[in-house]
Coordinates of C-alpha atoms and ligand atoms in Angstrom, one line a residue:
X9 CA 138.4 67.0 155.2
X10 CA 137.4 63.7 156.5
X11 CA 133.5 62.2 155.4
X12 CA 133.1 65.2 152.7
X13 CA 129.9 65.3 151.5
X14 CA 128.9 65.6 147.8
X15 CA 129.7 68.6 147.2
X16 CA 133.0 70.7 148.8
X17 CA 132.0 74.3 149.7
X18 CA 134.1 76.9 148.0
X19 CA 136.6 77.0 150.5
X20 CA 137.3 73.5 150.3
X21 CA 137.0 73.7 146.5
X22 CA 140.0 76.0 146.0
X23 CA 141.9 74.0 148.3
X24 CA 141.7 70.9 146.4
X25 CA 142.2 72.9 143.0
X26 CA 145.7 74.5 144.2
X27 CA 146.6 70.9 145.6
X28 CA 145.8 69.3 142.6
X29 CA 147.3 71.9 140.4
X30 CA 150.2 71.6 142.5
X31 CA 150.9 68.3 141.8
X32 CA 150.2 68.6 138.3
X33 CA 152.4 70.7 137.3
X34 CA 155.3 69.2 139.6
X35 CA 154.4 66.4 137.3
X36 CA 154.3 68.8 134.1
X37 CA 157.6 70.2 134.5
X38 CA 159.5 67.2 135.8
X39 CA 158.3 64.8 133.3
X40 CA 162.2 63.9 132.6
X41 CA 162.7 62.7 135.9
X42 CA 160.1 60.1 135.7
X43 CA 160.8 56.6 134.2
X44 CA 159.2 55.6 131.0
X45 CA 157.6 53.0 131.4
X46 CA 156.9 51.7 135.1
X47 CA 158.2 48.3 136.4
X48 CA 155.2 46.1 136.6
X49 CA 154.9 43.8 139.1
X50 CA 151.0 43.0 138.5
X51 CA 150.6 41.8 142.4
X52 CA 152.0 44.7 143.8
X53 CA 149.5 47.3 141.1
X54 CA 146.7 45.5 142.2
X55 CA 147.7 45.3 145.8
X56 CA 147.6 49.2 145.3
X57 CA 144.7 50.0 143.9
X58 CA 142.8 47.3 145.8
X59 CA 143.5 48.8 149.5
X60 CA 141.5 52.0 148.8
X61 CA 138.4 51.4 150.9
X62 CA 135.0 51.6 148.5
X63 CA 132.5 51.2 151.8
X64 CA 134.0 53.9 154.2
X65 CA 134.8 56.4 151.8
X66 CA 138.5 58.4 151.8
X67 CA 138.8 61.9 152.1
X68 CA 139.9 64.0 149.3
X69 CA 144.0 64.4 150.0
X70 CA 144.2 60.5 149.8
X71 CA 142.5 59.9 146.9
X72 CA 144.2 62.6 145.2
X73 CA 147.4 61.2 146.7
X74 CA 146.2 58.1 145.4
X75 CA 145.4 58.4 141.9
X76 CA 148.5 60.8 141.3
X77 CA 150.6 58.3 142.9
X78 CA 149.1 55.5 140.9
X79 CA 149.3 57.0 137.2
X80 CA 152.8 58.1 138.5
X81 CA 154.0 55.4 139.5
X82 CA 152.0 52.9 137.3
X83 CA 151.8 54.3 133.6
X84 CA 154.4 54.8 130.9
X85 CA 154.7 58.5 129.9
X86 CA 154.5 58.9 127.0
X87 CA 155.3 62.8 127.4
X88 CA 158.4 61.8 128.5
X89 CA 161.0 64.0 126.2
X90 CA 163.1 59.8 125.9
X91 CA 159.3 58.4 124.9
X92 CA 159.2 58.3 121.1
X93 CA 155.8 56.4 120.2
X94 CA 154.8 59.2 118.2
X95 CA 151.6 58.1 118.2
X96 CA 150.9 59.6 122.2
X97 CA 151.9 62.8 122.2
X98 CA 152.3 64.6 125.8
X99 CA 148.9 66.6 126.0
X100 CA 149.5 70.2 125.3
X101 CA 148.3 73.1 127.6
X102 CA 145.5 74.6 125.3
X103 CA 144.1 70.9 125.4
X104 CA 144.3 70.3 129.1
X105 CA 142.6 73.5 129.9
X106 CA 140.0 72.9 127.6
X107 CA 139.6 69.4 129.3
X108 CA 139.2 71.1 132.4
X109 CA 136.8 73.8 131.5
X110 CA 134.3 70.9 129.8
X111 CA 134.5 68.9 132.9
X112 CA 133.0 72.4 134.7
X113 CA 130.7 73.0 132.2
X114 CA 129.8 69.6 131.7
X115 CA 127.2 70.6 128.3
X116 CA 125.4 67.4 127.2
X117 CA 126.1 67.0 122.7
X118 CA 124.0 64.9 122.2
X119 CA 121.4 67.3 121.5
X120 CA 122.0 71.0 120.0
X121 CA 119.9 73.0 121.7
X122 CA 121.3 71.2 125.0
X123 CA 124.6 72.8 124.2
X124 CA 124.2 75.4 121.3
X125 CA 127.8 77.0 122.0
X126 CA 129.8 73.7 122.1
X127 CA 127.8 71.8 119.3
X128 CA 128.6 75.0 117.3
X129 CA 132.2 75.1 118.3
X130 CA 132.7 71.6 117.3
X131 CA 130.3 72.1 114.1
X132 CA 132.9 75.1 112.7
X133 CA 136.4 73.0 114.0
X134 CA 134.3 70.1 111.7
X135 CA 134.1 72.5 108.9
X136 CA 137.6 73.6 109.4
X137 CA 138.7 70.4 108.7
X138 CA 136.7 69.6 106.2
X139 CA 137.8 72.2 104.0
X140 CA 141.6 71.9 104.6
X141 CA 141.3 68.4 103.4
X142 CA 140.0 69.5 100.5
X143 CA 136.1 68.8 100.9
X144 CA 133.6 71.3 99.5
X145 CA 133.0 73.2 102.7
X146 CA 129.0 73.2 101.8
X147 CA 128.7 69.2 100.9
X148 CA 130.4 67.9 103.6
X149 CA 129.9 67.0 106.6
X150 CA 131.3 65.3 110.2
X151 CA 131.4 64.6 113.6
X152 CA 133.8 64.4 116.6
X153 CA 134.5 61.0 117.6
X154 CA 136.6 59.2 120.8
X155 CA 139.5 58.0 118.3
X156 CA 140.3 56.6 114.5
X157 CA 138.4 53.1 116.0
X158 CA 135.0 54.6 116.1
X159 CA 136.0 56.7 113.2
X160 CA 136.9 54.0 111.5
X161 CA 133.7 52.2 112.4
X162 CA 131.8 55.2 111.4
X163 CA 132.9 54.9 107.9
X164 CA 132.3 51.3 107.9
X165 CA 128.2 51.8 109.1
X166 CA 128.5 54.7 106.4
X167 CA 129.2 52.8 103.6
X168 CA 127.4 50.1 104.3
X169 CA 124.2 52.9 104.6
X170 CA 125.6 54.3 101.2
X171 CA 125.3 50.9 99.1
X172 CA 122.3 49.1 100.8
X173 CA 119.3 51.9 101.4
X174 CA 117.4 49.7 103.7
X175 CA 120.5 48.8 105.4
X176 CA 119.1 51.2 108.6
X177 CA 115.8 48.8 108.9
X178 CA 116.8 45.9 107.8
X179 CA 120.4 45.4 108.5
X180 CA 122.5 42.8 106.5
X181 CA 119.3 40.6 106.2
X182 CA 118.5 43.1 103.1
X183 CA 121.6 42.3 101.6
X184 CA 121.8 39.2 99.2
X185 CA 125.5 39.4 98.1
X186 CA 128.4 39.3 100.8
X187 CA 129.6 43.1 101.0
X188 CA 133.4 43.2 100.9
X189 CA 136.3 45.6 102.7
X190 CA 139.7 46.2 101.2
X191 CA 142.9 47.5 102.8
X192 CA 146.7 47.4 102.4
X193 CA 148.1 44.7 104.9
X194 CA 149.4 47.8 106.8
X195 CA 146.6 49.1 107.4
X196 CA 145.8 49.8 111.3
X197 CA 143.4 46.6 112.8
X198 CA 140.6 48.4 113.7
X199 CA 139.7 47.9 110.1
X200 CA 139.0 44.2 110.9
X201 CA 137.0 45.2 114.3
X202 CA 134.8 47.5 112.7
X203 CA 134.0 44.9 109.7
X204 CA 133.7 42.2 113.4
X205 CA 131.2 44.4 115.0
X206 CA 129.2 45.7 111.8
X207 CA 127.9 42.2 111.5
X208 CA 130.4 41.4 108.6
X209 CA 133.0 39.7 110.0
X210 CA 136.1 40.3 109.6
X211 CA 136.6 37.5 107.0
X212 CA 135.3 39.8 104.7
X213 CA 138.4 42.3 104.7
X214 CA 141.2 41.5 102.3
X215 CA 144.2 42.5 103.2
X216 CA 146.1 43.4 99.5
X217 CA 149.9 43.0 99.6
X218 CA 152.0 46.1 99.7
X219 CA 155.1 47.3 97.4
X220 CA 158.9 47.7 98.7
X221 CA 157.8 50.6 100.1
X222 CA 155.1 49.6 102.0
X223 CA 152.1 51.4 100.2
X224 CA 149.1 48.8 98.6
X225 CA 149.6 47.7 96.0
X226 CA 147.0 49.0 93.2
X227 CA 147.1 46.7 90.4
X228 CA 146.8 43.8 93.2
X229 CA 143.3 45.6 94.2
X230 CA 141.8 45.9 90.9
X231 CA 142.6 42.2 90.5
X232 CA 141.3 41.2 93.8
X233 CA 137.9 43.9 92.9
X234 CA 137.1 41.6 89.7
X235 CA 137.5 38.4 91.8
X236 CA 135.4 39.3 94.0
X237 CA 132.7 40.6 91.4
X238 CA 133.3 37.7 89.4
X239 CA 132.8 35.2 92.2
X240 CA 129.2 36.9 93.6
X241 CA 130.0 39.3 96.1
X242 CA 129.8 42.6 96.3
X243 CA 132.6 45.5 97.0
X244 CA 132.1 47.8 99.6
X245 CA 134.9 50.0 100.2
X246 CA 138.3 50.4 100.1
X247 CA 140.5 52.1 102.8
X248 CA 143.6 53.8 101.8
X249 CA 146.1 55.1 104.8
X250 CA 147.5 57.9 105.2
X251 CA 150.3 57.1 107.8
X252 CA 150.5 53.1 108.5
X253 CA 150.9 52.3 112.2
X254 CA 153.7 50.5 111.4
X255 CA 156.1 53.0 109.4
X256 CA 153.8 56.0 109.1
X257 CA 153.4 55.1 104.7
X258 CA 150.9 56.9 102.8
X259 CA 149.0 54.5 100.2
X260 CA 148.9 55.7 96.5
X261 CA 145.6 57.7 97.3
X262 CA 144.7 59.4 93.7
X263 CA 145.4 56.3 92.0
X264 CA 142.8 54.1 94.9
X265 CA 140.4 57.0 94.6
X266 CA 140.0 56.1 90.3
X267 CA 139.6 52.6 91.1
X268 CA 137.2 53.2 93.7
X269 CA 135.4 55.2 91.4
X270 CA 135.6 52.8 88.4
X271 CA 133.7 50.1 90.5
X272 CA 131.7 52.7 92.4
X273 CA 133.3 51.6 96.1
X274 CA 133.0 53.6 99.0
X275 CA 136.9 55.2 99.3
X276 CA 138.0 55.9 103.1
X277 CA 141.2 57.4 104.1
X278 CA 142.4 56.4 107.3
X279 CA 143.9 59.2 108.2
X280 CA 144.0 58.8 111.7
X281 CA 147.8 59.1 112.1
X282 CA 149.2 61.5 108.9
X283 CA 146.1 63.1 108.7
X284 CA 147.7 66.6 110.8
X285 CA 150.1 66.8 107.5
X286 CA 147.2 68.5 106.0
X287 CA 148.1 71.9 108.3
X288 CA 152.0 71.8 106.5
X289 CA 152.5 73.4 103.4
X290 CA 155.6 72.0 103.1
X291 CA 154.4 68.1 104.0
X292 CA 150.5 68.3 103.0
X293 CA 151.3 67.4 99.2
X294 CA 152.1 63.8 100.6
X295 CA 148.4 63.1 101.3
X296 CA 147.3 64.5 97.8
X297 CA 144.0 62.3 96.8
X298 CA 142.3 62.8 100.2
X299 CA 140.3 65.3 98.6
X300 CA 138.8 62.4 96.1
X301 CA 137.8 60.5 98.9
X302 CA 134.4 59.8 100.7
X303 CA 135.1 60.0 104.1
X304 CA 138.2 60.3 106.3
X305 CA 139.3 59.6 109.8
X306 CA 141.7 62.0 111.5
X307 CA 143.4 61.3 115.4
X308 CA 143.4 65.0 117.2
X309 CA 144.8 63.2 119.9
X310 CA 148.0 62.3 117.8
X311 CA 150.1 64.8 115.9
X312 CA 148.2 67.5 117.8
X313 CA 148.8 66.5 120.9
X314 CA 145.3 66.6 122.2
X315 CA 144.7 64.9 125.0
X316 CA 143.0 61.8 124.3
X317 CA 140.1 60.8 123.3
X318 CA 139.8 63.1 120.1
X319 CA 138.8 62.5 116.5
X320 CA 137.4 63.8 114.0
X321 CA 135.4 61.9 111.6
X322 CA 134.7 63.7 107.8
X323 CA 132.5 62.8 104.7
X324 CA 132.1 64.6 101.7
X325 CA 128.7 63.0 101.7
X326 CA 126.4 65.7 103.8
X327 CA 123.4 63.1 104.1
X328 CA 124.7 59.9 104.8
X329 CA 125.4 60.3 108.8
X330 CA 122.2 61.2 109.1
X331 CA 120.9 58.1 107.2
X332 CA 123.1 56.0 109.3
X333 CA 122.9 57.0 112.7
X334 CA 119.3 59.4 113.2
X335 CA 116.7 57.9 115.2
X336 CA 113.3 59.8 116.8
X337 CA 112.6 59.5 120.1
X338 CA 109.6 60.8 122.1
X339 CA 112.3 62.4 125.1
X340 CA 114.5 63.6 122.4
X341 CA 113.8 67.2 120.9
X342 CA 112.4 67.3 117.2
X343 CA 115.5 68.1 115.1
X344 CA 117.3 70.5 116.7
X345 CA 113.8 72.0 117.9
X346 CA 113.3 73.1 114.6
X347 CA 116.5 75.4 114.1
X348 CA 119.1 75.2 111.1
X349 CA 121.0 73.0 112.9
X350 CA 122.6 69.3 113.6
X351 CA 121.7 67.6 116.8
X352 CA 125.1 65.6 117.5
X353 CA 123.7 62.2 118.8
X354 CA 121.5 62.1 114.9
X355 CA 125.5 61.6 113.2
X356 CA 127.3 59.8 115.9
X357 CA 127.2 56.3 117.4
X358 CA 127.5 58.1 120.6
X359 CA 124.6 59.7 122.5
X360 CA 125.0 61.4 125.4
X361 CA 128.2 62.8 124.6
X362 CA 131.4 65.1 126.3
X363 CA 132.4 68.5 124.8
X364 CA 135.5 67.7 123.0
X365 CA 136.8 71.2 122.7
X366 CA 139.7 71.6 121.3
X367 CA 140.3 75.8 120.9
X368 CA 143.3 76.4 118.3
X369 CA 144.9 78.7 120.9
Ligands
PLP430 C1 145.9 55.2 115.9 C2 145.3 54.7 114.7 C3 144.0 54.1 114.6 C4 143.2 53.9 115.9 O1 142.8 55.1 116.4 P1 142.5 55.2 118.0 O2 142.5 56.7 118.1 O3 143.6 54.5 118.7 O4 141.2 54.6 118.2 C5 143.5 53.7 113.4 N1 144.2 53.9 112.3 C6 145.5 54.4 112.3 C7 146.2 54.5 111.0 C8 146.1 54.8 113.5 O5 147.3 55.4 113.5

């Protein structure tokens, strides 16, 4: 199969398919015998991926040889049954498939009527969600998202949208008083990276001190909500988690959700880790409060053992992705071509964007 063209002819196709499938599943089902994490020995990795020839081109066998060989070899499995960072799941078969099947299909989301099956797939899993966390299921809204970063991120731009209208023209130079982020010090760092690349800096998040059990502490917020009112600035939301990357705690939410309230702050629940207790009957009453909230950030791609990158993002405010992230283009179609529907790149950072089906098998 030396200099391939393109494009494989069918033939050729269902060759590399049952090689690659092959190998996959060698990999699947022997997991075990793997190590867990690779040694490294960064001369030797680079040595290896560095020898592949960009100019002269391969032919396929090698460079499936190659990259199996490599993410073998080279990666830490986290599927192995000894790996227990909870956090990386090994993919499961529903999700795999469903990878494979986009990557045929290849629909463009950004617009709907480019893809009116997946961005209606995605649209009811959104809904789903939405209701089981306890949103009304008309008044709400989402969007699928790469992880709990641009989740997280997501809810940043949307409250920032929420407390300054003119924030979409005008940015922070509308603002006059410094908008301010609170968390638990447990809370997960993209916190600070979405406040670094919203144009807030991450100086602006305080980090409230947490009880012997690890959950914020609330009477240390409402204190540090006053100072901050009291010395000019101006509160902007507060992020309760649901499942701290450090011990998996959930933070008080119904009690954050009446102080947020009180001082009319935006309330976020990262939710990106605990948020798949929600489908226990037994385990969901540990997130109770997520209902009260404004928007929440849930990891697919953790507890559901999805492959990666998958996240959904939720608000129980229908208009304000809209108000953050919709823009009119002349090459774009007019909303949704006129339909009853949601073009995906008008409530996402992302534009052009994969199909991240995920079917509940
Ligand atoms: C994993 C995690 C994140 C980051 O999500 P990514 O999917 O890695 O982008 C944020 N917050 C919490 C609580 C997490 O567990």
């Amino acid at each position: 199969m030396k200099n391939m063209k393109f494009d494989l002819n069918q033939k050729n196709r269902k060759e590399v398919l049952e090689r690659v499938i092959d190998k996959l599943e060698c990999f699947y089902n022997n997991t075990q015998n793997f190590s867990v994490t690779p040694s490294i020995d960064v001369q030797e990795i680079k040595e290896f991926v560095n020898n592949q020839d960009l100019q002269s081109g391969g032919n396929y066998n090698a460079a499936i040889d190659h990259v199996t060989t490599g993410l073998e070899k080279y990666s830490v499995h986290t599927s192995h049954p000894k790996y227990f960072g909870l956090f990386n799941p090994r993919s499961n078969y529903a999700g795999i498939i469903s990878d494979l099947i986009s990557a045929y299909y290849n629909p463009q989301l950004a617009a709907w009527s480019h893809a009116p099956f997946a961005a209606e797939v995605e649209a009811k899993v959104v809904k789903e969600f939405a209701t089981k966390f306890g949103y009304s299921s008309l008044d709400s809204d989402g969007v699928f998202a790469t992880g709990g970063n641009e989740a997280n991120q997501t809810a940043v731009l949307c409250a920032l949208n929420n407390k300054y209208p003119n924030y979409a023209r005008y940015g922070l130079f509308g603002v006059t008083k410094r908008p301010i982020i609170f968390c638990s010090e447990e809370a997960h760092h993209s916190v600070h990276k979405a406040a670094k690349t919203a144009g807030l800096g991450y100086e602006c998040v305080i980090s409230i001190p947490v009880d012997n059990k690890l959950k914020l502490e609330t009477t240390l917020l409402e204190k540090e909500i006053q100072a901050v009112i009291a010395s000019g600035q101006d509160p902007l939301m507060v992020i309760g988690t649901a499942g701290t990357t450090g011990a998996g705690t959930i933070d008080d939410l119904v009690r954050i959700s009446k102080i947020s309230k009180m001082y009319d702050i935006w309330f976020h629940v990262d939710a990106a880790y605990g948020g798949a207790a929600i489908l226990s009957n037994k385990i969901k009453k540990k997130i109770k409060g997520i209902e009260l909230s404004n928007s929440i950030t849930f990891d697919a791609h953790k507890w559901m053992s999805i492959p990666m990158g998958a996240s959904i993002f939720l608000t129980s405010n229908p208009y304000i992705l809209a108000q953050t992230f919709s823009i009119s283009t002349e090459y774009m179609p007019k909303d949704a071509d006129g339909f009853e529907t949601v073009d995906p790149f008008s409530h996402s950072i992302q534009w052009s964007r994969r199909f991240i089906l995920k079917y509940p098998f």
